[in-house]
Amino acid sequence: MDVLKLKAVSEENPSETKWFHYLDKHIPWIRPSIPVFGKSFLQPRDTCYVATSGLTELTYSGYQPHAYSWDDYPRLKNMLDAVYKALPGSSFNSLLLNRYNCGNDYVGWHSDDEKLYGRTPEIASLTFVLKKKPCKKSRDGSGEPASKRLKKGSHDADQHTFRLRHGSLMVMRGYTQRDWIHSVPKRAKAEATLINLTFRWVF
Ligand SMILES: O=C(O)CCC(=O)C(=O)O
Ligand SMILES: [Fe+2]
C-alpha cells in the first residue's frame, strides 16, 4: 500500500478553519440519488465536483456529477496551491468534495479505480473537521460489518486505519486503488462535520 500521511498542509495554518466555513457555506452541496438494482437511494453524504473544462466526465455508482469550474470557487485554487506546496511535483485537475454531517454519513468500501484516473492514480485527500452544530444522536453507529473490511481479492482481514484530523493531508499512490479498498465509516456519537477534498488527475 503506497499511502503517505502528512499531519497538516501547513503547520498551525489559521486558514484551515476559515476554509472549513467557506466550504461549508459556499460550495453547492447536493445529496444525489444513486440507482441500485432499479431502486434509488440517497447518497449518505453531500457532494460536489470541480474539474478543468474539457476533461472526460466522471461517472461513479451510475451517477454523473455536474462539473463546476475552478473559477467559480477561487478559494479552491488556494487549497490546491497548499497541496502542491506539500507535494512538490504533483498535478491535479479535478476535485471531488464530500461532506459528512453528524455520525450517520459515510462512504462505503470502494476503490477509486475508474479508468479516467489511469492505472496508478495519485489522489490527495485534504480533511477539515469542525464542530458545527449539535447533531441528532445516531441510532446505528456501527458502520459496516468487519467482513467487508477486506483487501480486494483476499480473505485476509488486513486493515489499516488512519484518523483524518483537521488539516491533515493523506495521499494514495501507486497501486493503492488496484490492491486496496477504503471507506469513511459512520462515526458513532460524532458531533463534528467532516469535509474532505480529494484532488485527482483525470487523463
Ligand atoms: O471523504 C473521503 O475521505 C474519501 C472519499 C472517497 O473515498 C471518495 O470520494 O472516493
Ligand atoms: Fe475513494
PDB file of C-alpha atoms and ligand atoms in Angstrom:
ATOM      1  CA  MET A   1       0.000   0.000   0.000  1.00  0.00           C
ATOM      2  CA  ASP A   2       1.510   3.291  -1.044  1.00  0.00           C
ATOM      3  CA  VAL A   3      -0.062   5.825   1.288  1.00  0.00           C
ATOM      4  CA  LEU A   4       1.570   8.962   2.560  1.00  0.00           C
ATOM      5  CA  LYS A   5       0.139  10.814   5.518  1.00  0.00           C
ATOM      6  CA  LEU A   6       1.051  14.390   6.312  1.00  0.00           C
ATOM      7  CA  LYS A   7      -0.030  15.927   9.592  1.00  0.00           C
ATOM      8  CA  ALA A   8      -1.166  19.205   8.125  1.00  0.00           C
ATOM      9  CA  VAL A   9      -0.928  21.068   4.830  1.00  0.00           C
ATOM     10  CA  SER A  10       0.949  23.679   6.762  1.00  0.00           C
ATOM     11  CA  GLU A  11       1.652  23.661  10.475  1.00  0.00           C
ATOM     12  CA  GLU A  12      -0.756  25.803  12.506  1.00  0.00           C
ATOM     13  CA  ASN A  13      -2.402  27.145   9.394  1.00  0.00           C
ATOM     14  CA  PRO A  14      -5.081  29.538  10.605  1.00  0.00           C
ATOM     15  CA  SER A  15      -6.737  29.479   7.194  1.00  0.00           C
ATOM     16  CA  GLU A  16      -7.919  25.900   7.712  1.00  0.00           C
ATOM     17  CA  THR A  17     -10.800  26.933   9.935  1.00  0.00           C
ATOM     18  CA  LYS A  18     -11.729  29.713   7.505  1.00  0.00           C
ATOM     19  CA  TRP A  19     -11.561  27.193   4.690  1.00  0.00           C
ATOM     20  CA  PHE A  20     -13.936  24.878   6.518  1.00  0.00           C
ATOM     21  CA  HIS A  21     -16.517  27.648   6.890  1.00  0.00           C
ATOM     22  CA  TYR A  22     -16.038  28.760   3.294  1.00  0.00           C
ATOM     23  CA  LEU A  23     -16.572  25.223   2.004  1.00  0.00           C
ATOM     24  CA  ASP A  24     -19.491  24.543   4.305  1.00  0.00           C
ATOM     25  CA  LYS A  25     -21.278  27.716   3.258  1.00  0.00           C
ATOM     26  CA  HIS A  26     -20.383  28.376  -0.364  1.00  0.00           C
ATOM     27  CA  ILE A  27     -19.985  25.019  -2.067  1.00  0.00           C
ATOM     28  CA  PRO A  28     -23.237  23.972  -3.841  1.00  0.00           C
ATOM     29  CA  TRP A  29     -23.524  20.693  -1.921  1.00  0.00           C
ATOM     30  CA  ILE A  30     -26.021  18.167  -3.136  1.00  0.00           C
ATOM     31  CA  ARG A  31     -27.080  14.753  -1.934  1.00  0.00           C
ATOM     32  CA  PRO A  32     -27.768  12.830  -5.113  1.00  0.00           C
ATOM     33  CA  SER A  33     -29.939   9.763  -5.625  1.00  0.00           C
ATOM     34  CA  ILE A  34     -27.925   6.729  -6.660  1.00  0.00           C
ATOM     35  CA  PRO A  35     -29.572   3.900  -8.592  1.00  0.00           C
ATOM     36  CA  VAL A  36     -29.026   0.441  -7.076  1.00  0.00           C
ATOM     37  CA  PHE A  37     -30.758  -2.545  -8.732  1.00  0.00           C
ATOM     38  CA  GLY A  38     -33.568  -0.418 -10.122  1.00  0.00           C
ATOM     39  CA  LYS A  39     -34.217   1.404  -6.850  1.00  0.00           C
ATOM     40  CA  SER A  40     -32.904   4.768  -5.947  1.00  0.00           C
ATOM     41  CA  PHE A  41     -31.022   5.534  -2.728  1.00  0.00           C
ATOM     42  CA  LEU A  42     -29.943   8.849  -1.298  1.00  0.00           C
ATOM     43  CA  GLN A  43     -26.148   9.015  -1.198  1.00  0.00           C
ATOM     44  CA  PRO A  44     -25.206   9.047   2.508  1.00  0.00           C
ATOM     45  CA  ARG A  45     -23.132  12.266   2.241  1.00  0.00           C
ATOM     46  CA  ASP A  46     -23.170  15.616   0.458  1.00  0.00           C
ATOM     47  CA  THR A  47     -21.021  16.010  -2.590  1.00  0.00           C
ATOM     48  CA  CYS A  48     -19.753  18.410  -5.238  1.00  0.00           C
ATOM     49  CA  TYR A  49     -17.387  18.050  -8.192  1.00  0.00           C
ATOM     50  CA  VAL A  50     -14.989  20.586  -9.719  1.00  0.00           C
ATOM     51  CA  ALA A  51     -12.916  19.952 -12.849  1.00  0.00           C
ATOM     52  CA  THR A  52     -10.930  21.703 -15.527  1.00  0.00           C
ATOM     53  CA  SER A  53     -13.117  22.043 -18.628  1.00  0.00           C
ATOM     54  CA  GLY A  54     -12.826  19.516 -21.434  1.00  0.00           C
ATOM     55  CA  LEU A  55     -11.887  16.512 -19.269  1.00  0.00           C
ATOM     56  CA  THR A  56     -13.509  13.099 -19.586  1.00  0.00           C
ATOM     57  CA  GLU A  57     -16.673  13.238 -17.499  1.00  0.00           C
ATOM     58  CA  LEU A  58     -16.678  11.434 -14.163  1.00  0.00           C
ATOM     59  CA  THR A  59     -19.306   8.758 -13.533  1.00  0.00           C
ATOM     60  CA  TYR A  60     -19.367   6.719 -10.315  1.00  0.00           C
ATOM     61  CA  SER A  61     -22.046   4.383  -8.970  1.00  0.00           C
ATOM     62  CA  GLY A  62     -24.162   5.207 -12.029  1.00  0.00           C
ATOM     63  CA  TYR A  63     -24.130   8.900 -11.139  1.00  0.00           C
ATOM     64  CA  GLN A  64     -22.574  11.678 -13.193  1.00  0.00           C
ATOM     65  CA  PRO A  65     -21.938  14.814 -11.137  1.00  0.00           C
ATOM     66  CA  HIS A  66     -22.066  18.235 -12.755  1.00  0.00           C
ATOM     67  CA  ALA A  67     -18.516  19.570 -13.140  1.00  0.00           C
ATOM     68  CA  TYR A  68     -18.184  23.085 -11.708  1.00  0.00           C
ATOM     69  CA  SER A  69     -15.312  25.282 -12.847  1.00  0.00           C
ATOM     70  CA  TRP A  70     -12.328  26.134 -10.614  1.00  0.00           C
ATOM     71  CA  ASP A  71     -13.034  29.779 -11.496  1.00  0.00           C
ATOM     72  CA  ASP A  72     -16.436  29.543  -9.788  1.00  0.00           C
ATOM     73  CA  TYR A  73     -14.730  28.860  -6.434  1.00  0.00           C
ATOM     74  CA  PRO A  74     -11.350  30.647  -6.465  1.00  0.00           C
ATOM     75  CA  ARG A  75     -10.530  29.677  -2.871  1.00  0.00           C
ATOM     76  CA  LEU A  76     -10.317  26.062  -4.022  1.00  0.00           C
ATOM     77  CA  LYS A  77      -7.272  27.137  -6.005  1.00  0.00           C
ATOM     78  CA  ASN A  78      -5.648  28.373  -2.761  1.00  0.00           C
ATOM     79  CA  MET A  79      -6.294  24.948  -1.251  1.00  0.00           C
ATOM     80  CA  LEU A  80      -4.820  23.283  -4.336  1.00  0.00           C
ATOM     81  CA  ASP A  81      -1.751  25.521  -4.024  1.00  0.00           C
ATOM     82  CA  ALA A  82      -1.337  24.445  -0.388  1.00  0.00           C
ATOM     83  CA  VAL A  83      -1.460  20.802  -1.531  1.00  0.00           C
ATOM     84  CA  TYR A  84       1.107  21.484  -4.262  1.00  0.00           C
ATOM     85  CA  LYS A  85       3.360  23.076  -1.655  1.00  0.00           C
ATOM     86  CA  ALA A  86       3.146  19.936   0.473  1.00  0.00           C
ATOM     87  CA  LEU A  87       3.566  17.620  -2.534  1.00  0.00           C
ATOM     88  CA  PRO A  88       6.044  19.183  -4.935  1.00  0.00           C
ATOM     89  CA  GLY A  89       5.769  17.768  -8.445  1.00  0.00           C
ATOM     90  CA  SER A  90       2.118  16.689  -8.148  1.00  0.00           C
ATOM     91  CA  SER A  91      -0.591  17.703 -10.621  1.00  0.00           C
ATOM     92  CA  PHE A  92      -4.335  17.623 -10.141  1.00  0.00           C
ATOM     93  CA  ASN A  93      -7.081  18.811 -12.496  1.00  0.00           C
ATOM     94  CA  SER A  94     -10.216  17.642 -10.703  1.00  0.00           C
ATOM     95  CA  LEU A  95     -11.595  17.724  -7.193  1.00  0.00           C
ATOM     96  CA  LEU A  96     -14.298  15.640  -5.565  1.00  0.00           C
ATOM     97  CA  LEU A  97     -15.660  17.192  -2.379  1.00  0.00           C
ATOM     98  CA  ASN A  98     -17.546  15.235   0.274  1.00  0.00           C
ATOM     99  CA  ARG A  99     -19.269  16.474   3.404  1.00  0.00           C
ATOM    100  CA  TYR A 100     -20.216  14.093   6.211  1.00  0.00           C
ATOM    101  CA  ASN A 101     -22.760  15.599   8.564  1.00  0.00           C
ATOM    102  CA  CYS A 102     -23.041  14.043  12.006  1.00  0.00           C
ATOM    103  CA  GLY A 103     -22.403  10.398  12.565  1.00  0.00           C
ATOM    104  CA  ASN A 104     -24.676   8.736  10.064  1.00  0.00           C
ATOM    105  CA  ASP A 105     -22.968   9.847   6.876  1.00  0.00           C
ATOM    106  CA  TYR A 106     -20.327   7.626   5.342  1.00  0.00           C
ATOM    107  CA  VAL A 107     -18.755   6.310   2.172  1.00  0.00           C
ATOM    108  CA  GLY A 108     -18.827   2.543   1.806  1.00  0.00           C
ATOM    109  CA  TRP A 109     -15.881   0.321   0.913  1.00  0.00           C
ATOM    110  CA  HIS A 110     -14.637   1.009  -2.618  1.00  0.00           C
ATOM    111  CA  SER A 111     -11.593   1.832  -4.673  1.00  0.00           C
ATOM    112  CA  ASP A 112     -11.237   4.788  -6.999  1.00  0.00           C
ATOM    113  CA  ASP A 113     -10.216   2.616  -9.911  1.00  0.00           C
ATOM    114  CA  GLU A 114     -12.256   4.347 -12.629  1.00  0.00           C
ATOM    115  CA  LYS A 115     -10.449   4.274 -15.969  1.00  0.00           C
ATOM    116  CA  LEU A 116     -10.228   8.045 -16.271  1.00  0.00           C
ATOM    117  CA  TYR A 117      -7.744   8.127 -13.352  1.00  0.00           C
ATOM    118  CA  GLY A 118      -5.264   5.801 -15.072  1.00  0.00           C
ATOM    119  CA  ARG A 119      -3.518   2.699 -13.658  1.00  0.00           C
ATOM    120  CA  THR A 120      -1.655   4.283 -10.755  1.00  0.00           C
ATOM    121  CA  PRO A 121      -3.619   7.375  -9.701  1.00  0.00           C
ATOM    122  CA  GLU A 122      -2.267   9.824  -7.175  1.00  0.00           C
ATOM    123  CA  ILE A 123      -5.134  11.058  -5.002  1.00  0.00           C
ATOM    124  CA  ALA A 124      -4.507  13.757  -2.393  1.00  0.00           C
ATOM    125  CA  SER A 125      -7.113  13.866   0.347  1.00  0.00           C
ATOM    126  CA  LEU A 126      -7.384  17.012   2.460  1.00  0.00           C
ATOM    127  CA  THR A 127      -9.630  16.907   5.520  1.00  0.00           C
ATOM    128  CA  PHE A 128     -11.334  19.551   7.626  1.00  0.00           C
ATOM    129  CA  VAL A 129     -13.240  18.600  10.773  1.00  0.00           C
ATOM    130  CA  LEU A 130     -15.183  21.070  12.854  1.00  0.00           C
ATOM    131  CA  LYS A 131     -17.962  21.060  15.367  1.00  0.00           C
ATOM    132  CA  LYS A 132     -20.755  22.814  13.597  1.00  0.00           C
ATOM    133  CA  LYS A 133     -23.944  22.289  15.494  1.00  0.00           C
ATOM    134  CA  PRO A 134     -25.319  19.624  17.781  1.00  0.00           C
ATOM    135  CA  CYS A 135     -26.372  16.590  15.805  1.00  0.00           C
ATOM    136  CA  LYS A 136     -29.194  14.192  16.422  1.00  0.00           C
ATOM    137  CA  LYS A 137     -27.873  11.051  18.092  1.00  0.00           C
ATOM    138  CA  SER A 138     -27.286   8.220  15.689  1.00  0.00           C
ATOM    139  CA  ARG A 139     -29.204   5.012  16.378  1.00  0.00           C
ATOM    140  CA  ASP A 140     -26.752   2.949  14.448  1.00  0.00           C
ATOM    141  CA  GLY A 141     -23.167   3.987  14.731  1.00  0.00           C
ATOM    142  CA  SER A 142     -21.872   0.586  13.824  1.00  0.00           C
ATOM    143  CA  GLY A 143     -20.652   1.252  10.291  1.00  0.00           C
ATOM    144  CA  GLU A 144     -20.254  -1.728   8.038  1.00  0.00           C
ATOM    145  CA  PRO A 145     -19.559  -5.295   9.141  1.00  0.00           C
ATOM    146  CA  ALA A 146     -15.953  -6.337   9.582  1.00  0.00           C
ATOM    147  CA  SER A 147     -16.438  -8.998   6.912  1.00  0.00           C
ATOM    148  CA  LYS A 148     -16.443  -6.246   4.292  1.00  0.00           C
ATOM    149  CA  ARG A 149     -13.176  -4.782   5.504  1.00  0.00           C
ATOM    150  CA  LEU A 150     -11.056  -6.995   3.316  1.00  0.00           C
ATOM    151  CA  LYS A 151      -8.246  -6.375   0.970  1.00  0.00           C
ATOM    152  CA  LYS A 152      -9.547  -6.838  -2.564  1.00  0.00           C
ATOM    153  CA  GLY A 153      -9.223 -10.382  -3.844  1.00  0.00           C
ATOM    154  CA  SER A 154      -8.088 -11.715  -0.489  1.00  0.00           C
ATOM    155  CA  HIS A 155      -9.537 -13.374   2.582  1.00  0.00           C
ATOM    156  CA  ASP A 156      -7.006 -11.712   4.775  1.00  0.00           C
ATOM    157  CA  ALA A 157      -8.529  -9.025   7.004  1.00  0.00           C
ATOM    158  CA  ASP A 158      -5.512  -6.798   6.592  1.00  0.00           C
ATOM    159  CA  GLN A 159      -6.689  -3.348   7.557  1.00  0.00           C
ATOM    160  CA  HIS A 160      -5.105  -0.005   8.238  1.00  0.00           C
ATOM    161  CA  THR A 161      -6.931   2.816   9.977  1.00  0.00           C
ATOM    162  CA  PHE A 162      -5.976   6.460   9.565  1.00  0.00           C
ATOM    163  CA  ARG A 163      -7.504   9.209  11.633  1.00  0.00           C
ATOM    164  CA  LEU A 164      -8.453  12.141   9.414  1.00  0.00           C
ATOM    165  CA  ARG A 165      -7.696  15.190  11.537  1.00  0.00           C
ATOM    166  CA  HIS A 166      -8.469  18.824  10.850  1.00  0.00           C
ATOM    167  CA  GLY A 167      -5.984  19.988   8.229  1.00  0.00           C
ATOM    168  CA  SER A 168      -4.479  16.568   7.557  1.00  0.00           C
ATOM    169  CA  LEU A 169      -3.400  15.512   4.108  1.00  0.00           C
ATOM    170  CA  MET A 170      -3.336  11.884   3.014  1.00  0.00           C
ATOM    171  CA  VAL A 171      -2.043  10.709  -0.343  1.00  0.00           C
ATOM    172  CA  MET A 172      -2.870   7.437  -2.051  1.00  0.00           C
ATOM    173  CA  ARG A 173      -0.440   6.456  -4.774  1.00  0.00           C
ATOM    174  CA  GLY A 174       0.898   3.663  -6.938  1.00  0.00           C
ATOM    175  CA  TYR A 175      -1.287   0.523  -6.971  1.00  0.00           C
ATOM    176  CA  THR A 176      -3.242   1.511  -3.851  1.00  0.00           C
ATOM    177  CA  GLN A 177      -6.524   1.680  -5.806  1.00  0.00           C
ATOM    178  CA  ARG A 178      -5.892  -1.623  -7.602  1.00  0.00           C
ATOM    179  CA  ASP A 179      -4.951  -3.545  -4.470  1.00  0.00           C
ATOM    180  CA  TRP A 180      -6.927  -1.913  -1.653  1.00  0.00           C
ATOM    181  CA  ILE A 181     -10.347  -0.631  -0.801  1.00  0.00           C
ATOM    182  CA  HIS A 182     -11.078   2.295   1.506  1.00  0.00           C
ATOM    183  CA  SER A 183     -14.018   3.832   3.312  1.00  0.00           C
ATOM    184  CA  VAL A 184     -15.070   6.568   5.702  1.00  0.00           C
ATOM    185  CA  PRO A 185     -17.238   4.749   8.256  1.00  0.00           C
ATOM    186  CA  LYS A 186     -20.146   6.117  10.202  1.00  0.00           C
ATOM    187  CA  ARG A 187     -18.827   7.835  13.269  1.00  0.00           C
ATOM    188  CA  ALA A 188     -20.680   6.816  16.405  1.00  0.00           C
ATOM    189  CA  LYS A 189     -21.641   9.842  18.520  1.00  0.00           C
ATOM    190  CA  ALA A 190     -19.904  12.205  16.103  1.00  0.00           C
ATOM    191  CA  GLU A 191     -20.753  15.811  16.731  1.00  0.00           C
ATOM    192  CA  ALA A 192     -18.435  17.177  14.121  1.00  0.00           C
ATOM    193  CA  THR A 193     -18.892  17.757  10.430  1.00  0.00           C
ATOM    194  CA  LEU A 194     -16.146  16.318   8.268  1.00  0.00           C
ATOM    195  CA  ILE A 195     -15.357  17.901   4.907  1.00  0.00           C
ATOM    196  CA  ASN A 196     -12.969  16.044   2.646  1.00  0.00           C
ATOM    197  CA  LEU A 197     -11.408  17.218  -0.602  1.00  0.00           C
ATOM    198  CA  THR A 198      -9.882  14.634  -2.918  1.00  0.00           C
ATOM    199  CA  PHE A 199      -7.702  16.110  -5.647  1.00  0.00           C
ATOM    200  CA  ARG A 200      -7.249  13.831  -8.670  1.00  0.00           C
ATOM    201  CA  TRP A 201      -5.741  13.820 -12.135  1.00  0.00           C
ATOM    202  CA  VAL A 202      -8.086  12.882 -14.985  1.00  0.00           C
ATOM    203  CA  PHE A 203      -6.351  11.645 -18.153  1.00  0.00           C
TER     204      PHE A 203
HETATM  205  O1  LIG B   1     -14.049  11.640   2.005  1.00  0.00           O
HETATM  206  C1  LIG B   1     -13.056  10.911   1.985  1.00  0.00           C
HETATM  207  O2  LIG B   1     -12.132  10.989   2.818  1.00  0.00           O
HETATM  208  C2  LIG B   1     -12.904   9.893   0.928  1.00  0.00           C
HETATM  209  C3  LIG B   1     -13.978   9.947  -0.073  1.00  0.00           C
HETATM  210  C4  LIG B   1     -13.729   8.926  -1.100  1.00  0.00           C
HETATM  211  O3  LIG B   1     -13.115   7.936  -0.864  1.00  0.00           O
HETATM  212  C5  LIG B   1     -14.212   9.154  -2.458  1.00  0.00           C
HETATM  213  O4  LIG B   1     -14.992  10.087  -2.679  1.00  0.00           O
HETATM  214  O5  LIG B   1     -13.800   8.406  -3.327  1.00  0.00           O
HETATM  215 FE    FE B   2     -12.469   6.953  -2.617  1.00  0.00          FE
END
